Tab-separated table of C-alpha atoms in Angstrom:
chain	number	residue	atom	x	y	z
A	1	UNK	CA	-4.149	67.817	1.782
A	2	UNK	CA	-6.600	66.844	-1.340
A	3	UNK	CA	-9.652	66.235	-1.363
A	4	UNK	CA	-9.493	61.832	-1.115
A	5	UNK	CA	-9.107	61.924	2.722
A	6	UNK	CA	-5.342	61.515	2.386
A	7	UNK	CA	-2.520	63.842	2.169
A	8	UNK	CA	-1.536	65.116	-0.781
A	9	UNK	CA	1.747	63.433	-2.293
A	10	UNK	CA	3.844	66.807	-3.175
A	11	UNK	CA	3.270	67.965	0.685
A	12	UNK	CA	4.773	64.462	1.700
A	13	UNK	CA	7.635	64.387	-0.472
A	14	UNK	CA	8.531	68.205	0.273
A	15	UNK	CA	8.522	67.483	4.228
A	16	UNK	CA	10.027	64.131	3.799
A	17	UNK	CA	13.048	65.753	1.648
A	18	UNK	CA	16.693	65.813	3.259
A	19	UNK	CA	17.386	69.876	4.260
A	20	UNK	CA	20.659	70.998	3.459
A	21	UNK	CA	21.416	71.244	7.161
A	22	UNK	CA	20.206	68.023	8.355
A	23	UNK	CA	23.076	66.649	5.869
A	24	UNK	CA	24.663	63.710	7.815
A	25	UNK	CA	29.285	63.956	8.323
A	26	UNK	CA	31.064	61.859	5.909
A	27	UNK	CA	31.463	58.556	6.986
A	28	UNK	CA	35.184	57.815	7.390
A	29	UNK	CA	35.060	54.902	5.267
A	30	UNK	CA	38.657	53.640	6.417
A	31	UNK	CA	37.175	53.577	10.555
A	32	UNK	CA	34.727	51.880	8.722
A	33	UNK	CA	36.751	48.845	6.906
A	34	UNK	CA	38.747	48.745	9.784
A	35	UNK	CA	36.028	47.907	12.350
A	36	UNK	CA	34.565	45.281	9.553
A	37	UNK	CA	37.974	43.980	9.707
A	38	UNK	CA	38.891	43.492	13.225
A	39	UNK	CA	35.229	41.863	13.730
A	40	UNK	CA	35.900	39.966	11.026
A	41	UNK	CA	39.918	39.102	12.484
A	42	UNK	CA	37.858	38.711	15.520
A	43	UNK	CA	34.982	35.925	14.246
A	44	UNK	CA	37.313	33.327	13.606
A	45	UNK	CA	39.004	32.464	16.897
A	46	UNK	CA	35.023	33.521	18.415
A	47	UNK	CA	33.837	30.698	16.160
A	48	UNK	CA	36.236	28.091	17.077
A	49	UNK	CA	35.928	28.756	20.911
A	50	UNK	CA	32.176	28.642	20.124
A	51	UNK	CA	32.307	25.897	18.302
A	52	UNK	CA	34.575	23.803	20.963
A	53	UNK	CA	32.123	25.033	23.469
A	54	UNK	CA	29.495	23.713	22.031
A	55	UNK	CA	30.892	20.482	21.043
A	56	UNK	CA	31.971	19.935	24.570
A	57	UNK	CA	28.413	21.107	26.202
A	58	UNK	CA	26.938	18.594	23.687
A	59	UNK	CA	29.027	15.872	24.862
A	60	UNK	CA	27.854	16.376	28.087
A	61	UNK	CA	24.624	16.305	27.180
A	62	UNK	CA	25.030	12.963	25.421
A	63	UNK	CA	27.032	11.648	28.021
A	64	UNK	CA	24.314	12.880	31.164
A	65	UNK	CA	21.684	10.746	28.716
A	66	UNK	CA	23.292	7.959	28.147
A	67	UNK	CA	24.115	7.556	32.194
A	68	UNK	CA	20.569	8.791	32.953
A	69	UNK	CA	19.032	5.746	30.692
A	70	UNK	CA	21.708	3.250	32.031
A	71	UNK	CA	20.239	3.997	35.645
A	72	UNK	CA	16.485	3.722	35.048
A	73	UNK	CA	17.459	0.945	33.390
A	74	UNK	CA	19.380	-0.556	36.234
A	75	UNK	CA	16.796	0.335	38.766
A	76	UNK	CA	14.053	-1.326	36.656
A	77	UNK	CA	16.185	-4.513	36.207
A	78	UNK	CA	16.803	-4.599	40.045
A	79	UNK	CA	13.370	-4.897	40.936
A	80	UNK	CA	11.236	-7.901	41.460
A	81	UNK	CA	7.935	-7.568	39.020
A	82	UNK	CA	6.243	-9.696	40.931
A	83	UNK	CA	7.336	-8.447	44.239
A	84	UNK	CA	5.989	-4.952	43.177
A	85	UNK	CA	3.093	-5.890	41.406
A	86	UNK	CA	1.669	-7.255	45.248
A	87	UNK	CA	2.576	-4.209	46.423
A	88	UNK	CA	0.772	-2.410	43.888
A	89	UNK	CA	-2.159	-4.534	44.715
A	90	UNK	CA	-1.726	-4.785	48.309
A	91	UNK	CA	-2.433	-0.751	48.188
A	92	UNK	CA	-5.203	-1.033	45.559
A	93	UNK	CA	-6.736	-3.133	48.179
A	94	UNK	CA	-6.328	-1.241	51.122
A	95	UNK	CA	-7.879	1.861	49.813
A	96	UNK	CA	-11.184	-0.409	48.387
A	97	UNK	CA	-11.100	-1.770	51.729
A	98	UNK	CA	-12.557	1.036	53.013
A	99	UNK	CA	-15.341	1.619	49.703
A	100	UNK	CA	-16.283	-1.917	51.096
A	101	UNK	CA	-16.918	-1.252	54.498
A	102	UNK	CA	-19.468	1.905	54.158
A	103	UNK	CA	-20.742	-0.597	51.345
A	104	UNK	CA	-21.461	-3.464	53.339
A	105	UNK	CA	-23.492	-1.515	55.748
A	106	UNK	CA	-27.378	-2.600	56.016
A	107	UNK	CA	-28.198	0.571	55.662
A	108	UNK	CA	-27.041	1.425	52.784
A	109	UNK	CA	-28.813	-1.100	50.360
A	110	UNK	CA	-32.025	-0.572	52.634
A	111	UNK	CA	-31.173	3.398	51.450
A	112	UNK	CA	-30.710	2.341	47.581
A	113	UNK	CA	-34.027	0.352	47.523
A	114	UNK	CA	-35.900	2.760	49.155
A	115	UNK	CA	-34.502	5.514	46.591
A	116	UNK	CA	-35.234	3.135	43.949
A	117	UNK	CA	-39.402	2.569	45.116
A	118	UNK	CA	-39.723	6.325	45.950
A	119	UNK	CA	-37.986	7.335	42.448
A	120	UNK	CA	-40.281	4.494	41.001
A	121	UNK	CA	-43.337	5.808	42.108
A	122	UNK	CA	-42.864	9.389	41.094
A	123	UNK	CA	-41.796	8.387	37.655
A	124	UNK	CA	-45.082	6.477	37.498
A	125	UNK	CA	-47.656	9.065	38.554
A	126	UNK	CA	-45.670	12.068	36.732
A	127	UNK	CA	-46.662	9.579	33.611
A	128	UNK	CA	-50.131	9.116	34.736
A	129	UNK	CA	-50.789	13.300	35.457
A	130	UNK	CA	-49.150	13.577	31.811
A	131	UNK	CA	-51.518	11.220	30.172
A	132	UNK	CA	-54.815	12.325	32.212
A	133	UNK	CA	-54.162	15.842	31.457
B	1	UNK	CA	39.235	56.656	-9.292
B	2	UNK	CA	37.193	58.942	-10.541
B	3	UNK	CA	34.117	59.513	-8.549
B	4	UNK	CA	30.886	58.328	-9.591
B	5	UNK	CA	27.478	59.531	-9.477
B	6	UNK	CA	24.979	57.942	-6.775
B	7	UNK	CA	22.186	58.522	-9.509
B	8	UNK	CA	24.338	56.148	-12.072
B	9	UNK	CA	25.081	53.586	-9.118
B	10	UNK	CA	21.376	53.327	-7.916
B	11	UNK	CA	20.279	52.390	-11.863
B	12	UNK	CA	23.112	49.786	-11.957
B	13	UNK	CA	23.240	45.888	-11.099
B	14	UNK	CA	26.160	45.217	-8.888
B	15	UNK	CA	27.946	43.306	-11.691
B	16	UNK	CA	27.826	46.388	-13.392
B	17	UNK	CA	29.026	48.007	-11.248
B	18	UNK	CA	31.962	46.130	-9.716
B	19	UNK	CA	32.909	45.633	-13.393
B	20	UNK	CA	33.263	49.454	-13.860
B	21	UNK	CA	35.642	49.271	-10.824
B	22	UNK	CA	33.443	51.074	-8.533
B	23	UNK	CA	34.843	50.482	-4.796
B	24	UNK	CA	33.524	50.238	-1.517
B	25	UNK	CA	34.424	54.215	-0.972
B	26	UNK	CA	32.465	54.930	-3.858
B	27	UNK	CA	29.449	52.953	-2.616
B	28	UNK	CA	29.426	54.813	0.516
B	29	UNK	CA	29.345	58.196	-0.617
B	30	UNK	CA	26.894	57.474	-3.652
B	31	UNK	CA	24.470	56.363	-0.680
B	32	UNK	CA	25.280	58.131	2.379
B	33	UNK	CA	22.904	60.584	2.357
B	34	UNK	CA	19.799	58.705	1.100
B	35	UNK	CA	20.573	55.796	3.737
B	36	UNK	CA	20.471	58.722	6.686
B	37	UNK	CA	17.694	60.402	5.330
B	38	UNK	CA	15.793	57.179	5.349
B	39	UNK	CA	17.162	56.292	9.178
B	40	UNK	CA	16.250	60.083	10.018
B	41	UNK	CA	12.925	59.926	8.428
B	42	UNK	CA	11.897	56.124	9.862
B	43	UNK	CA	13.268	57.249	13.659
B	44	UNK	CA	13.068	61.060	13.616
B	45	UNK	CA	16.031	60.990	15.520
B	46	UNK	CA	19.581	62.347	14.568
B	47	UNK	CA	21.823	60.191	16.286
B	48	UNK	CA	20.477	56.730	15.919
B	49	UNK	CA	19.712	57.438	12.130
B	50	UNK	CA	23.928	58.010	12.044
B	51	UNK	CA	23.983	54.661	14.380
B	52	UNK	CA	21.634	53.062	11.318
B	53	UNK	CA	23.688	54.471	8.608
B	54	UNK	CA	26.986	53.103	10.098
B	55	UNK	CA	25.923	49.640	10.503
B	56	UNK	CA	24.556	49.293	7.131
B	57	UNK	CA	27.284	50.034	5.719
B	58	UNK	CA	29.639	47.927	8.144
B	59	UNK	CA	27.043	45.188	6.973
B	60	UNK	CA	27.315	45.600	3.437
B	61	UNK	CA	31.420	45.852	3.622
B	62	UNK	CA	31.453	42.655	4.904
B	63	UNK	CA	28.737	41.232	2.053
B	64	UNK	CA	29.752	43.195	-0.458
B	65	UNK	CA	31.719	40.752	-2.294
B	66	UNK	CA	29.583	38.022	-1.755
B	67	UNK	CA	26.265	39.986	-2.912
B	68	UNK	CA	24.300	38.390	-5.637
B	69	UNK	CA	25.542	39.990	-8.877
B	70	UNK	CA	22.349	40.686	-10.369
B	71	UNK	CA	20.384	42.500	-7.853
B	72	UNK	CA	20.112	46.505	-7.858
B	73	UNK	CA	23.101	47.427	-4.762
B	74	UNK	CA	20.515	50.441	-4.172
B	75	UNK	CA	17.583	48.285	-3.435
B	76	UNK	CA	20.078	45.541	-1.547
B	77	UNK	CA	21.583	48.612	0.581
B	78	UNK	CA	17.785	50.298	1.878
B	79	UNK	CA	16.321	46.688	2.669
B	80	UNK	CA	19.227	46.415	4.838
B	81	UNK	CA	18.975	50.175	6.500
B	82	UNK	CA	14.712	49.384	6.581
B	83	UNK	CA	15.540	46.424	8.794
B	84	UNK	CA	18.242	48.457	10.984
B	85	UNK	CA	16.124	51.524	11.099
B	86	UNK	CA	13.045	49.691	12.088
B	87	UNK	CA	15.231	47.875	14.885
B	88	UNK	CA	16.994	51.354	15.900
B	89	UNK	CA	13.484	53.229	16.016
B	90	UNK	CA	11.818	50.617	18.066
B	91	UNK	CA	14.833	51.101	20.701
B	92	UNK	CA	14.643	55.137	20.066
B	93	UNK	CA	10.618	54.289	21.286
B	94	UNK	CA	11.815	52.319	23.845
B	95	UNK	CA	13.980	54.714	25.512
B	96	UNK	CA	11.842	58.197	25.169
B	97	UNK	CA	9.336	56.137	27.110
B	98	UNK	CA	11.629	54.950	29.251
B	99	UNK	CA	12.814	58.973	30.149
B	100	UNK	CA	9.309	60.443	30.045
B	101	UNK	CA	7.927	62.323	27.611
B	102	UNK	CA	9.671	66.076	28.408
B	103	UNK	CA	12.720	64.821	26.274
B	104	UNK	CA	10.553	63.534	23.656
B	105	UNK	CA	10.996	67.022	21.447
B	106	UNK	CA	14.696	66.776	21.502
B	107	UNK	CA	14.782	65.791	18.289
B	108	UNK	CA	12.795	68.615	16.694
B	109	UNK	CA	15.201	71.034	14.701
B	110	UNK	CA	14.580	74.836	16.704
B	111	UNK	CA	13.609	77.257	14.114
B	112	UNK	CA	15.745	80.554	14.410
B	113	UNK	CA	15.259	83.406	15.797
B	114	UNK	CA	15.400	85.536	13.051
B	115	UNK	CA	13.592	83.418	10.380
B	116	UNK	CA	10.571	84.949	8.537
B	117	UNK	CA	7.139	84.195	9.432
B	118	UNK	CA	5.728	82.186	6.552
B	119	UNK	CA	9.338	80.268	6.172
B	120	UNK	CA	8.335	79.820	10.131
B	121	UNK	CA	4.743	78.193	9.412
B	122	UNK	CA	6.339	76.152	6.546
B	123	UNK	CA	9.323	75.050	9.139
B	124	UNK	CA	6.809	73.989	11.352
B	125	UNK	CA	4.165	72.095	8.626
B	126	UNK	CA	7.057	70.266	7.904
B	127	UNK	CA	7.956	69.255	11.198
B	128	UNK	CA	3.931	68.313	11.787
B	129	UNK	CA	4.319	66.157	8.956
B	130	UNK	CA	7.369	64.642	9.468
B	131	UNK	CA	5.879	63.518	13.492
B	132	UNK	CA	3.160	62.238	12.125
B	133	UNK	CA	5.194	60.023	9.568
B	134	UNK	CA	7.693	58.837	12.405
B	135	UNK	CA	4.392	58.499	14.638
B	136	UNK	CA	2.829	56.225	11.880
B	137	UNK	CA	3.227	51.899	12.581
B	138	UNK	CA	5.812	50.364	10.734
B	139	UNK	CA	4.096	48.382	8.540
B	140	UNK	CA	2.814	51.865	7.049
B	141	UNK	CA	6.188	54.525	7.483
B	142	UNK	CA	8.405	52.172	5.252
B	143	UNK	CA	6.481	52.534	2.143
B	144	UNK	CA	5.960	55.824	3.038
B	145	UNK	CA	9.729	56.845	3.552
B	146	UNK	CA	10.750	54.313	0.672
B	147	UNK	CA	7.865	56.148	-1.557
B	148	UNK	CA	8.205	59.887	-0.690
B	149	UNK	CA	11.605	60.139	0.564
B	150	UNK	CA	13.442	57.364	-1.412
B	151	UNK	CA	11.245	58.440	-4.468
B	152	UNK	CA	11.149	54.296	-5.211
B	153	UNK	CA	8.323	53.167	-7.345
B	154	UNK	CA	6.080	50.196	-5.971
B	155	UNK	CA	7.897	47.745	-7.695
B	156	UNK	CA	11.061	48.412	-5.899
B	157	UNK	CA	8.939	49.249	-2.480
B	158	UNK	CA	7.992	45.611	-2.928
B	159	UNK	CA	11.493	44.309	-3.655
B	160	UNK	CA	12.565	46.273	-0.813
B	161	UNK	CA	10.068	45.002	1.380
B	162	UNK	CA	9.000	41.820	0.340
B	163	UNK	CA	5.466	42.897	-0.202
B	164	UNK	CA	2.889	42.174	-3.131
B	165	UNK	CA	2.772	45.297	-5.298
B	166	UNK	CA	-0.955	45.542	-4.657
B	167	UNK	CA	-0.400	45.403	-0.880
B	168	UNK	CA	2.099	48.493	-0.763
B	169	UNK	CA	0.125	50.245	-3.134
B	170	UNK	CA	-3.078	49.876	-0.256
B	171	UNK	CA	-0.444	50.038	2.534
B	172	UNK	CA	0.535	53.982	0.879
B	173	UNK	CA	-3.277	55.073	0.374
B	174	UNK	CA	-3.620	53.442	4.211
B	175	UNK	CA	-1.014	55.488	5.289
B	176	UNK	CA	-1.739	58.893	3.558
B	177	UNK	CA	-5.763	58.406	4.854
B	178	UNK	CA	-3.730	58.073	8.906
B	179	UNK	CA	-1.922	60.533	7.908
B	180	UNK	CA	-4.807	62.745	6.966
B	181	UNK	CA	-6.310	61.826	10.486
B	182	UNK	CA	-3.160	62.260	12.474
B	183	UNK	CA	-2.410	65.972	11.202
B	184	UNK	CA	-6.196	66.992	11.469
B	185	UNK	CA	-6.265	66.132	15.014
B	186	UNK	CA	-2.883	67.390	16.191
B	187	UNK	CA	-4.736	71.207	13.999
């Protein structure tokens, strides 16, 4: 180690450095070729299965797609707009319906007026304590 | 055919050297050793750096006639073992975690029994060292391996890496400062 806060270079490349027994077997070059070559024999049937495969799974796709837009489209041309838009509204109006009723209670715009005076009120003397003080 | 030196392949384009005949064979045993001392040195492990070694050489077989002509076959041949090594090392990780950490010291060469006492303490500063490298994140062992093992200069550690030659050049001093740190706390 030096003095830099890092280890010193010749300690690195003297532990780093292959020892004479860690020396790897020759590689049998010719096990070697001959496994590149029988993957390589191997690839081209692998591709064209792989690539019929896929051709036929994307023709599938395409084909589930095209049958899937057909039928939304068929169901949306069976039905009646108008039909279904009174439905539609029909529902609309039977969930107000109920908003209306609690509306249309006396009480309730005797409760909003009475908010509205008592709210009044307080707004005006808050503003009155402000100015007088 | 005559065998040739890994020294004169390493300096040589691939033009070069396919124009001076050079074959496949000759390839491999100009760069055995440095590939598996780079696999060896990147995983600290024995076998998977001779798993490393044998698939970057099954991968450059198959490339090796399509390789661009002009590019050092040295540089070409460690990018690919960095990639494999880093890949091998991660499953080494993966595995010595997986089986605790009793079987994590398999990999340590035993000194001898009858080995002298300073050769001992230098046996085992080595070994510290060489931990602490293979402990180290990648992003800061492959300059270090390519630097102090490969004995590439930081123009070639960026070729190999794809790095700015500023950034490995910070990367190594990074990596020397952990290493520092790393081998003062394992003291």
């Amino acid at each position: 180690m030096n003095d830099d806060g890092v280890v010193d270079e010749r300690a690195l490349r003297a532990s780093l450095r292959l020892e004479a027994d860690e020396r790897p077997p020759r590689l049998d070059v010719a096990t070697l070729r001959a496994a590149a070559e029988s993957r390589t024999r191997l690839s081209l049937p692998l591709l064209l299965v792989g690539s019929l495969a896929f051709s036929i799974l994307s023709l599938a796709a395409v084909a589930t797609g095209l049958r899937l837009i057909v039928g939304v489209a068929t169901f949306v041309a069976s039905v009646d707009p108008v039909s279904a838009a009174v439905v539609a509204l029909t529902r609309l109006a039977e969930q107000l319906d109920v908003v209306l009723v609690v509306a249309t209670q006396p009480a309730v715009p005797i409760a909003i007026l009475t908010c509205l005076v008592v709210a009044f009120y307080y707004e005006h003397y808050s503003h009155m304590e402000k100015t007088n003080a | 055919m005559e065998r040739v030196a890994a020294v004169s392949l390493a300096v040589l384009p691939t033009a070069a050297i396919r124009a001076r005949g050079v074959t496949f064979d000759d390839v491999v045993s100009g760069f055995q050793d440095e590939v598996f001392g780079l696999a060896l040195r990147m995983t600290g492990d024995r076998d998977a750096a001779g798993d490393v070694t044998s698939r970057v050489f099954l991968k450059a077989y198959r490339a090796f006639d399509r390789f661009e002509p002009g590019r050092p076959l040295r540089n070409w041949l460690l990018t690919i073992a960095v990639r494999e090594a880093i890949s091998e090392g991660r499953r080494v990780t993966r595995e010595l975690t997986h089986r605790g950490p009793q079987s994590a010291g398999e990999t340590v060469a035993a000194p001898s029994g009858e080995e002298p006492e300073a050769r001992a303490v230098e046996r085992e500063e080595r070994e510290r060292i060489r931990r602490a490298v293979a402990a180290l994140p990648d992003l800061y062992r492959v300059p270090v391996v390519l630097r102090y093992f490969n004995d590439l200069t930081l123009d070639e550690i960026a070729q190999v890496t794809t790095r700015p030659r500023a950034t490995v050049g910070v990367q190594l001093l990074r990596a020397r400062a952990l290493l520092r740190e790393a081998l003062e706390a394992s003291a």
